[in-house]
mmCIF file of C-alpha atoms in Angstrom:
data_model
loop_
_atom_site.group_PDB
_atom_site.id
_atom_site.type_symbol
_atom_site.label_atom_id
_atom_site.label_comp_id
_atom_site.label_asym_id
_atom_site.label_seq_id
_atom_site.Cartn_x
_atom_site.Cartn_y
_atom_site.Cartn_z
ATOM 1 C CA MET S 1 -160.139 285.689 -48.582
ATOM 2 C CA GLU S 2 -158.445 285.118 -51.897
ATOM 3 C CA GLY S 3 -155.528 283.143 -50.401
ATOM 4 C CA LYS S 4 -157.756 280.742 -48.469
ATOM 5 C CA LYS S 5 -158.919 277.509 -50.024
ATOM 6 C CA ASN S 6 -162.302 276.102 -49.252
ATOM 7 C CA LEU S 7 -162.001 272.892 -47.162
ATOM 8 C CA VAL S 8 -163.792 271.055 -49.937
ATOM 9 C CA GLU S 9 -161.138 272.119 -52.451
ATOM 10 C CA GLN S 10 -158.112 271.111 -50.386
ATOM 11 C CA HIS S 11 -156.165 268.030 -51.435
ATOM 12 C CA ASN S 12 -155.846 265.516 -48.590
ATOM 13 C CA PRO S 13 -152.926 263.064 -49.096
ATOM 14 C CA THR S 14 -152.718 262.043 -45.416
ATOM 15 C CA GLY S 15 -155.220 259.168 -45.545
ATOM 16 C CA LYS S 16 -157.813 261.132 -43.612
ATOM 17 C CA ILE S 17 -161.400 261.106 -44.790
ATOM 18 C CA ALA S 18 -161.905 263.515 -47.696
ATOM 19 C CA LEU S 19 -164.312 266.425 -47.342
ATOM 20 C CA ASP S 20 -165.032 266.671 -51.062
ATOM 21 C CA PRO S 21 -168.829 266.513 -51.535
ATOM 22 C CA GLU S 22 -168.276 264.660 -54.810
ATOM 23 C CA LYS S 23 -166.640 261.869 -52.819
ATOM 24 C CA ALA S 24 -168.851 261.972 -49.733
ATOM 25 C CA GLU S 25 -170.197 258.492 -50.419
ATOM 26 C CA GLU S 26 -166.684 257.073 -50.581
ATOM 27 C CA GLY S 27 -165.691 258.807 -47.344
ATOM 28 C CA LEU S 28 -168.814 257.566 -45.587
ATOM 29 C CA ALA S 29 -168.225 254.017 -46.827
ATOM 30 C CA GLN S 30 -164.627 254.220 -45.583
ATOM 31 C CA LEU S 31 -165.754 255.441 -42.156
ATOM 32 C CA VAL S 32 -168.497 252.814 -41.779
ATOM 33 C CA MET S 33 -166.209 250.015 -42.943
ATOM 34 C CA THR S 34 -163.530 251.196 -40.499
ATOM 35 C CA VAL S 35 -165.973 251.065 -37.583
ATOM 36 C CA ILE S 36 -167.182 247.610 -38.636
ATOM 37 C CA GLU S 37 -163.597 246.335 -38.935
ATOM 38 C CA LEU S 38 -162.728 247.744 -35.518
ATOM 39 C CA LEU S 39 -165.746 246.007 -33.974
ATOM 40 C CA ARG S 40 -164.923 242.759 -35.811
ATOM 41 C CA GLN S 41 -161.414 242.788 -34.389
ATOM 42 C CA LEU S 42 -162.717 243.481 -30.871
ATOM 43 C CA VAL S 43 -165.228 240.624 -31.099
ATOM 44 C CA GLU S 44 -162.519 238.316 -32.413
ATOM 45 C CA ARG S 45 -160.187 239.187 -29.521
ATOM 46 C CA GLN S 46 -162.957 238.669 -26.978
ATOM 47 C CA ALA S 47 -163.828 235.305 -28.519
ATOM 48 C CA MET S 48 -160.177 234.231 -28.374
ATOM 49 C CA ARG S 49 -159.988 235.208 -24.697
ATOM 50 C CA ARG S 50 -163.080 233.139 -23.977
ATOM 51 C CA VAL S 51 -161.652 230.159 -25.868
ATOM 52 C CA GLU S 52 -158.341 230.441 -24.003
ATOM 53 C CA ASN S 53 -160.174 230.726 -20.653
ATOM 54 C CA GLY S 54 -162.206 227.616 -21.426
ATOM 55 C CA SER S 55 -165.533 229.418 -20.998
ATOM 56 C CA LEU S 56 -166.939 228.167 -24.326
ATOM 57 C CA THR S 57 -168.147 224.693 -25.206
ATOM 58 C CA GLU S 58 -166.800 222.948 -28.310
ATOM 59 C CA GLU S 59 -170.080 223.728 -30.094
ATOM 60 C CA GLU S 60 -169.859 227.418 -29.140
ATOM 61 C CA ILE S 61 -166.237 227.561 -30.311
ATOM 62 C CA GLU S 62 -167.260 226.107 -33.661
ATOM 63 C CA LYS S 63 -170.158 228.580 -34.054
ATOM 64 C CA VAL S 64 -168.023 231.577 -33.099
ATOM 65 C CA GLY S 65 -165.263 230.490 -35.463
ATOM 66 C CA GLU S 66 -167.699 230.061 -38.328
ATOM 67 C CA ALA S 67 -169.362 233.422 -37.609
ATOM 68 C CA LEU S 68 -165.984 235.207 -37.525
ATOM 69 C CA MET S 69 -164.897 233.565 -40.787
ATOM 70 C CA ASN S 70 -168.167 234.586 -42.451
ATOM 71 C CA LEU S 71 -167.796 238.143 -41.192
ATOM 72 C CA GLU S 72 -164.227 238.345 -42.457
ATOM 73 C CA GLU S 73 -165.328 237.067 -45.884
ATOM 74 C CA LYS S 74 -168.128 239.648 -46.008
ATOM 75 C CA MET S 75 -165.673 242.400 -45.062
ATOM 76 C CA GLU S 76 -163.414 241.360 -47.956
ATOM 77 C CA GLU S 77 -166.390 241.474 -50.339
ATOM 78 C CA LEU S 78 -167.430 244.919 -49.119
ATOM 79 C CA LYS S 79 -163.860 246.234 -49.424
ATOM 80 C CA GLU S 80 -163.944 245.175 -53.067
ATOM 81 C CA VAL S 81 -167.357 246.792 -53.630
ATOM 82 C CA PHE S 82 -166.169 250.107 -52.177
ATOM 83 C CA ASN S 83 -162.655 249.786 -53.649
ATOM 84 C CA LEU S 84 -160.995 249.880 -50.210
ATOM 85 C CA ASN S 85 -157.994 248.050 -48.805
ATOM 86 C CA ASP S 86 -156.754 247.404 -45.266
ATOM 87 C CA ASP S 87 -154.741 250.645 -45.250
ATOM 88 C CA ASP S 88 -157.878 252.624 -46.115
ATOM 89 C CA LEU S 89 -159.567 251.284 -42.980
ATOM 90 C CA ASN S 90 -156.677 252.337 -40.762
ATOM 91 C CA ILE S 91 -157.669 256.011 -40.484
ATOM 92 C CA ASP S 92 -155.045 258.501 -39.297
ATOM 93 C CA LEU S 93 -156.241 260.113 -36.058
ATOM 94 C CA GLY S 94 -153.598 262.817 -36.110
ATOM 95 C CA PRO S 95 -151.700 263.079 -32.804
ATOM 96 C CA LEU S 96 -153.330 259.842 -31.585
ATOM 97 C CA GLY S 97 -151.791 257.859 -34.437
ATOM 98 C CA ASN S 98 -153.518 255.316 -36.627
ATOM 99 C CA LEU S 99 -156.804 253.762 -35.542
ATOM 100 C CA MET S 100 -155.643 250.155 -35.844
#
């Protein structure tokens, strides 16, 4: 077993989530922020479809727009707190490609 490295000891330059227990909090923050960003983008796309289809009132459009802007601002704040950037949230899924 001398030639094998423990998964925790392996260096991971591919942008995938690190398995190092010392950095578990960072990896978890990256994963959670990625899921939140994915959901934010899905909600934004759905809202745009509804606006384009005319299924929202002017008041609803204004509320959705304000909510999406607030969410985007909060995401930017959280990225700063966890020292993440947009590339960090675009996790490499191997053969499937990047998440976003």
